[in-house]
PDB file of C-alpha atoms in Angstrom:
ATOM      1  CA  UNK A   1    -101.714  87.268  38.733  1.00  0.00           C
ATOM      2  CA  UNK A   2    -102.568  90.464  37.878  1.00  0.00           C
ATOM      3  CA  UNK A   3    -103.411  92.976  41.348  1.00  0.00           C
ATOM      4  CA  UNK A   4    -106.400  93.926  40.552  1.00  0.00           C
ATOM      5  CA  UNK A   5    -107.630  90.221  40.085  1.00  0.00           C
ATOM      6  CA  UNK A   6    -106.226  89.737  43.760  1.00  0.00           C
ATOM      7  CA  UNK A   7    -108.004  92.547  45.418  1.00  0.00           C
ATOM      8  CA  UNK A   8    -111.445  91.913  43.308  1.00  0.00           C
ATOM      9  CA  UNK A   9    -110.723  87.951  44.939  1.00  0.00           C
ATOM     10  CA  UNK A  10    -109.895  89.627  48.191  1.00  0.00           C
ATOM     11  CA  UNK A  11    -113.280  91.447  48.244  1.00  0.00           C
ATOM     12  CA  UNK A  12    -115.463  88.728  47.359  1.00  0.00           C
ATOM     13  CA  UNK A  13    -113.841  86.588  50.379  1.00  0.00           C
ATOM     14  CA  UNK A  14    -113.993  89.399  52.848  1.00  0.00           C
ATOM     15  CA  UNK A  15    -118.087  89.660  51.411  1.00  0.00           C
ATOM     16  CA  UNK A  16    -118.444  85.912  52.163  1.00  0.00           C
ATOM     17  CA  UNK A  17    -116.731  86.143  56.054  1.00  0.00           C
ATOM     18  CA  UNK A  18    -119.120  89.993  56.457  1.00  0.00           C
ATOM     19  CA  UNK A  19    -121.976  87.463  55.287  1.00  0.00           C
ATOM     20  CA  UNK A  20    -120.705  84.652  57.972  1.00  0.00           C
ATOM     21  CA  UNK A  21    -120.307  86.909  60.734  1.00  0.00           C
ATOM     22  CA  UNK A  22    -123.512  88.174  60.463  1.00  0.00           C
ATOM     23  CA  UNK A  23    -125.136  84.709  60.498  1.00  0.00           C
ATOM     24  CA  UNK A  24    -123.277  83.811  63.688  1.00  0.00           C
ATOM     25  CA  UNK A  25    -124.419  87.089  65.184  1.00  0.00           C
ATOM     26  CA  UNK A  26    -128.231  86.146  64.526  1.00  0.00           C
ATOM     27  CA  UNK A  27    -127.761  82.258  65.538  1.00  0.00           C
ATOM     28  CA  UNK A  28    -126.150  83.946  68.743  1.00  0.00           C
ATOM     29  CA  UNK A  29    -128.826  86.362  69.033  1.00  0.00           C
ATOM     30  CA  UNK A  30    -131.316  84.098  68.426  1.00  0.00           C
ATOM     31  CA  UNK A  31    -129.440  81.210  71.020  1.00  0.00           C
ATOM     32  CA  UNK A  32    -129.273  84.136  73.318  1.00  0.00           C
ATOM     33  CA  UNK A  33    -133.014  84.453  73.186  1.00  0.00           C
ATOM     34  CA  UNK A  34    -133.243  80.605  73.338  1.00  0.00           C
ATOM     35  CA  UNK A  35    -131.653  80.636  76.392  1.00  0.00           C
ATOM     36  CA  UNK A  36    -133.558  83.426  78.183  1.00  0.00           C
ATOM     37  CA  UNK A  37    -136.457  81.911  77.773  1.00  0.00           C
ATOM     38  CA  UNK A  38    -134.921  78.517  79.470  1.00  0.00           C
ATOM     39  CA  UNK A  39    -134.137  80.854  82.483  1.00  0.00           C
ATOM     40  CA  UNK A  40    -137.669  82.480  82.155  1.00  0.00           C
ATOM     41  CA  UNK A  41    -139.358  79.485  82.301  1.00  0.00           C
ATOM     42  CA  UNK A  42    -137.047  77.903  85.264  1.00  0.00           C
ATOM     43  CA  UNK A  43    -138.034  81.435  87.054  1.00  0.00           C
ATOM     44  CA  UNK A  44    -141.638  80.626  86.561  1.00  0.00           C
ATOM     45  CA  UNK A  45    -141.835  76.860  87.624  1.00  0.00           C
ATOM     46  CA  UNK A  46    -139.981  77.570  90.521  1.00  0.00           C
ATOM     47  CA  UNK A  47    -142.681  80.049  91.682  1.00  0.00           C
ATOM     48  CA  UNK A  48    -144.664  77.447  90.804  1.00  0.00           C
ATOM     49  CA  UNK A  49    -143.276  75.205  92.982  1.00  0.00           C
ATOM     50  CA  UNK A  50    -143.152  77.547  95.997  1.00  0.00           C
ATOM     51  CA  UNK A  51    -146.537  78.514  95.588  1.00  0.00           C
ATOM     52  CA  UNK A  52    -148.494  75.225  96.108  1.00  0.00           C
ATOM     53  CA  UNK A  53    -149.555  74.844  99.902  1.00  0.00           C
ATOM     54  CA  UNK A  54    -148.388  71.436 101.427  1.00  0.00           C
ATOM     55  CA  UNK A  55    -148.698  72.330 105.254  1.00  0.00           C
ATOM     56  CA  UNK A  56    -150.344  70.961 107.649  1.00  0.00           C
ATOM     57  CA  UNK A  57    -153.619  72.618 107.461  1.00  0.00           C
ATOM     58  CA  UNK A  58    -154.476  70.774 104.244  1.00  0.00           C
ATOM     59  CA  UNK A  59    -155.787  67.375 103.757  1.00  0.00           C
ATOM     60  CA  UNK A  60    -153.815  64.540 103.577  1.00  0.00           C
ATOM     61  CA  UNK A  61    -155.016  63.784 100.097  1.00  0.00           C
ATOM     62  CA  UNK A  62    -154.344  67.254  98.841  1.00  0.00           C
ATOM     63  CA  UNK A  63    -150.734  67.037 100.495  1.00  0.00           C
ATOM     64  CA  UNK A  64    -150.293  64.646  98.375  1.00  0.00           C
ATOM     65  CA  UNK A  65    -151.329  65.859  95.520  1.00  0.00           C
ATOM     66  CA  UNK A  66    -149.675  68.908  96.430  1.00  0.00           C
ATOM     67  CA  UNK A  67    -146.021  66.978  97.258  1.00  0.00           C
ATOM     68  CA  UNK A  68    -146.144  64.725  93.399  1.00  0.00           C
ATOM     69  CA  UNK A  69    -146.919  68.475  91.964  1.00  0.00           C
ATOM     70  CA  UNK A  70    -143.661  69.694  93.771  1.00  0.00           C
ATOM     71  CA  UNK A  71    -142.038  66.385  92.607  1.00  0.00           C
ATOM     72  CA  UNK A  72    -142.973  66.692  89.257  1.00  0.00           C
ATOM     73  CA  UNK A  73    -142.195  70.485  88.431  1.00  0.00           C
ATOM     74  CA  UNK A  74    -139.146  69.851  90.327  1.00  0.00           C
ATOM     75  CA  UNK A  75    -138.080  67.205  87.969  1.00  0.00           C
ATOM     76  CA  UNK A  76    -139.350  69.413  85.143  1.00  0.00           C
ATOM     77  CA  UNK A  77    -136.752  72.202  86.335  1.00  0.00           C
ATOM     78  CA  UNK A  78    -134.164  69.935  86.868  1.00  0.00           C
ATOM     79  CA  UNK A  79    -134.233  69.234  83.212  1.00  0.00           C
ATOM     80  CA  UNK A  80    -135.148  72.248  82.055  1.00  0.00           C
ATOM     81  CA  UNK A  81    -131.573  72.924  84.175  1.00  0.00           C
ATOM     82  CA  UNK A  82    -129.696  70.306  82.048  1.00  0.00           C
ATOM     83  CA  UNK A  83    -131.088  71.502  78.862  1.00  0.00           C
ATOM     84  CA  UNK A  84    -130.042  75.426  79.483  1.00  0.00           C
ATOM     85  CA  UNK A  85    -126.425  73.861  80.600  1.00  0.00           C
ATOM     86  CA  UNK A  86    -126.107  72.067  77.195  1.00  0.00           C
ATOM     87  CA  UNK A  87    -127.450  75.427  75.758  1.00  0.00           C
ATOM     88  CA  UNK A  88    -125.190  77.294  77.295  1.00  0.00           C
ATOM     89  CA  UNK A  89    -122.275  75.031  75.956  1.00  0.00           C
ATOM     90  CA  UNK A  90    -123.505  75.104  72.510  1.00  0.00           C
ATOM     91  CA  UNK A  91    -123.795  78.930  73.100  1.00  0.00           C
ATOM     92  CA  UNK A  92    -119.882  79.395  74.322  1.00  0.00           C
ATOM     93  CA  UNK A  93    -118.727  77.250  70.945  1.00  0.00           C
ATOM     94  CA  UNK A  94    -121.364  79.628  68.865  1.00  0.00           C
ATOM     95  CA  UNK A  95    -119.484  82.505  70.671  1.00  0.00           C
ATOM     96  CA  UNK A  96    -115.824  81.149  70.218  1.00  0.00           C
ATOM     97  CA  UNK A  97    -116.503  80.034  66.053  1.00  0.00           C
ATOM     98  CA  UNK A  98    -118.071  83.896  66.165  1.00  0.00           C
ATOM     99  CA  UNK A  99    -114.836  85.253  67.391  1.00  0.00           C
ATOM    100  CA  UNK A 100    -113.136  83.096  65.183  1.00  0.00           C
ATOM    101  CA  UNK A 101    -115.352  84.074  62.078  1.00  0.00           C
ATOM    102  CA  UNK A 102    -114.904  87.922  63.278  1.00  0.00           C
ATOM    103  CA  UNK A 103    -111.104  87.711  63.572  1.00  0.00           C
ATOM    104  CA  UNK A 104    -110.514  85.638  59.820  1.00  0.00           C
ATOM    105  CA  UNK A 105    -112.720  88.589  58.730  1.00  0.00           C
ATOM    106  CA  UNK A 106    -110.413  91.422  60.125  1.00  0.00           C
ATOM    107  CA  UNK A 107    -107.338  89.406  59.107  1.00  0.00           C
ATOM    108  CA  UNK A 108    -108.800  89.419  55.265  1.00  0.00           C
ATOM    109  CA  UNK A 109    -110.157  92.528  55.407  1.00  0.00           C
ATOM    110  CA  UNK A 110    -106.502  93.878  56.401  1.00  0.00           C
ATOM    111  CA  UNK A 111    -104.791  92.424  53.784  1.00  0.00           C
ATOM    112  CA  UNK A 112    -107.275  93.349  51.162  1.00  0.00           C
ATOM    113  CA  UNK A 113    -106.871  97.060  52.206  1.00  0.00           C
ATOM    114  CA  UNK A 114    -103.007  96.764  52.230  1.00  0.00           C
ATOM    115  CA  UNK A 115    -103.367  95.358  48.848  1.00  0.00           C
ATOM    116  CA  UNK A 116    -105.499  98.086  47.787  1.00  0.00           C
ATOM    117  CA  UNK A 117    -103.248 100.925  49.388  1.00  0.00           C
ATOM    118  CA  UNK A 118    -100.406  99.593  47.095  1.00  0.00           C
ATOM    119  CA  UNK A 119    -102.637  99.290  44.265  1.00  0.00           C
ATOM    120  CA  UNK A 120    -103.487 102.462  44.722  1.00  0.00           C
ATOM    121  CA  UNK A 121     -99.728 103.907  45.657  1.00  0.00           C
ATOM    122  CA  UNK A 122     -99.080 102.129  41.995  1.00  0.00           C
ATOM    123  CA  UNK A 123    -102.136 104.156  40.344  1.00  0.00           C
ATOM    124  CA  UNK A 124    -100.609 107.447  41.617  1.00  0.00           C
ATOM    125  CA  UNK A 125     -97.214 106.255  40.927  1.00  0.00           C
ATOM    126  CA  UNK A 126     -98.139 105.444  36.981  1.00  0.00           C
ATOM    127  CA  UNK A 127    -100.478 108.716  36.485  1.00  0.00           C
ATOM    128  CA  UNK A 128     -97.240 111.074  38.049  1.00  0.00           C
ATOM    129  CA  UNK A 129     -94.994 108.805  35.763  1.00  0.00           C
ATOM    130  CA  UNK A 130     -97.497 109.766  32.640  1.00  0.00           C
ATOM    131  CA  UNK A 131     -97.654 113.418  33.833  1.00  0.00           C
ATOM    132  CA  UNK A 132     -93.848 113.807  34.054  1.00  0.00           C
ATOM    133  CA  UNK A 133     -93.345 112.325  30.577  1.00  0.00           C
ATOM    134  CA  UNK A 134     -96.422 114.241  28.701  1.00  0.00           C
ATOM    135  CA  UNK A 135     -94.640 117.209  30.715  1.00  0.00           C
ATOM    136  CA  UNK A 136     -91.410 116.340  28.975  1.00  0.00           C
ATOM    137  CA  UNK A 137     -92.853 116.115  25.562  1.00  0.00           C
ATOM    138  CA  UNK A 138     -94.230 119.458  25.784  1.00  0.00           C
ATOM    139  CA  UNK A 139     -91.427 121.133  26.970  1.00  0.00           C
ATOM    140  CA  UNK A 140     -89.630 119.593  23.874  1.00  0.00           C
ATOM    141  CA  UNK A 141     -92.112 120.200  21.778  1.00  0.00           C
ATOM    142  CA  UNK A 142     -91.988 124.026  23.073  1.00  0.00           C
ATOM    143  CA  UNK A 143     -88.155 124.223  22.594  1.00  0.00           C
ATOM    144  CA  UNK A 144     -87.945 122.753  19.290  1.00  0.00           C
ATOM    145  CA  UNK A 145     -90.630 124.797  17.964  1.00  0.00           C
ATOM    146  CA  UNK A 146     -88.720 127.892  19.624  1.00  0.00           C
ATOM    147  CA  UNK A 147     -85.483 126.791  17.764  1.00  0.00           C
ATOM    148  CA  UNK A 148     -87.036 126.577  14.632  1.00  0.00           C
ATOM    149  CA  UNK A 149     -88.689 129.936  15.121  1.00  0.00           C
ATOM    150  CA  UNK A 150     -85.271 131.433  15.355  1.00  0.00           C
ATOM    151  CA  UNK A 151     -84.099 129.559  12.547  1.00  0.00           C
ATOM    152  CA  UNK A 152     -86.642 130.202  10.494  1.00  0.00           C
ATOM    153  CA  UNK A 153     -86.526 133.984  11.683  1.00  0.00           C
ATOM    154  CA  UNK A 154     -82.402 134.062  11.072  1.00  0.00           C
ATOM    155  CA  UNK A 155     -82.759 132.515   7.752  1.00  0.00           C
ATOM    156  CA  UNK A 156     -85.543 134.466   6.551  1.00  0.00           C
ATOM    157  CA  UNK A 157     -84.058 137.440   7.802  1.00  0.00           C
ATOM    158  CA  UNK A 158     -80.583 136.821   6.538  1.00  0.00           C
ATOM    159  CA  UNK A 159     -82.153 136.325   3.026  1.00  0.00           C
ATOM    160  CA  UNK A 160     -83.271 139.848   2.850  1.00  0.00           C
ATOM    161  CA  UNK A 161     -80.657 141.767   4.125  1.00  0.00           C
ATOM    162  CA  UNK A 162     -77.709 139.591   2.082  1.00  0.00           C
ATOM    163  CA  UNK A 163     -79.610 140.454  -1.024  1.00  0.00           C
ATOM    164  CA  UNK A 164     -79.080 143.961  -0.063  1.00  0.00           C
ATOM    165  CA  UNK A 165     -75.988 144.189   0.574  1.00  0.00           C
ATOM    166  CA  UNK A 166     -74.616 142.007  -2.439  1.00  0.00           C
ATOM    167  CA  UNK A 167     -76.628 144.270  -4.371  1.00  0.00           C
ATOM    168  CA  UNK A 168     -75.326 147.341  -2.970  1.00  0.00           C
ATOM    169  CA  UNK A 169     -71.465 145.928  -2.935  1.00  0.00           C
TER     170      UNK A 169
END
């Protein structure tokens, strides 16, 4: 399989855990929220609870009233208790398959950049490779142009001058 393929497959997986992490992050966020509410609302009733007047002052009939109030908020905040500790729970797994998510992200994410650094340690290695070998053919192309210069030169000057002196001997 050719590199390139690997690292383009790489990519696409390390886009698909970025797009997985950031879905855990917003059903965490949004859990997160969930659950302040739950402790908002447990805040609130139990004011509630505390503020309603069952002393001996009132009438028996509004003690009463006042003490099935009580009863009933504080069964209301006893499940609203139960529900936040299941919420909770759900939250730590959200939190551990985050971490999970986050970590097979960084893992990928690692190998696709090693993969890339030798990709890329191959790139330079190929372009130097070309370089030295256009570098070669002009240096050969330089000398053998040279050589035949000073052939051409020799022969063209030996022509001449032999002329001469065959004429003159």
């Amino acid at each position: 399989m050719n590199a390139r393929h690997v690292v383009a497959g790489l990519s696409h997986l390390v886009a698909m855990r970025a797009k997985e992490v950031d879905r855990l992050k917003v059903d965490v966020a949004a859990r997160d929220a969930e659950g302040a509410r739950y402790r908002h609302h447990i805040s609130q009733m139990t004011l509630l609870m505390q503020s309603v007047d069952t002393g001996t002052q009132v009438h028996p009939e509004h003690a009463m009233n006042g003490a099935r109030y009580r009863s009933a908020i504080a069964n209301l905040i006893h499940l609203h208790q139960h529900q936040l500790a299941k919420h909770e729970a759900l939250l730590a797994g959200l939190r551990a398959d985050l971490c999970r998510a986050r970590l097979r992200y960084e893992q990928i994410d690692r190998v696709r950049s090693k993969k890339l650094g030798a990709l890329e340690l191959e790139k330079r290695a190929r372009d130097r490779k070309l370089e030295d070998q256009q570098a070669s053919q002009a240096w050969l192309r330089r000398r053998l142009s040279q050589q035949r210069s000073i052939s051409t030169h020799s022969d063209q000057a030996r022509t001449p001058c032999s002329a001469v002196l065959e004429t003159q001997w």
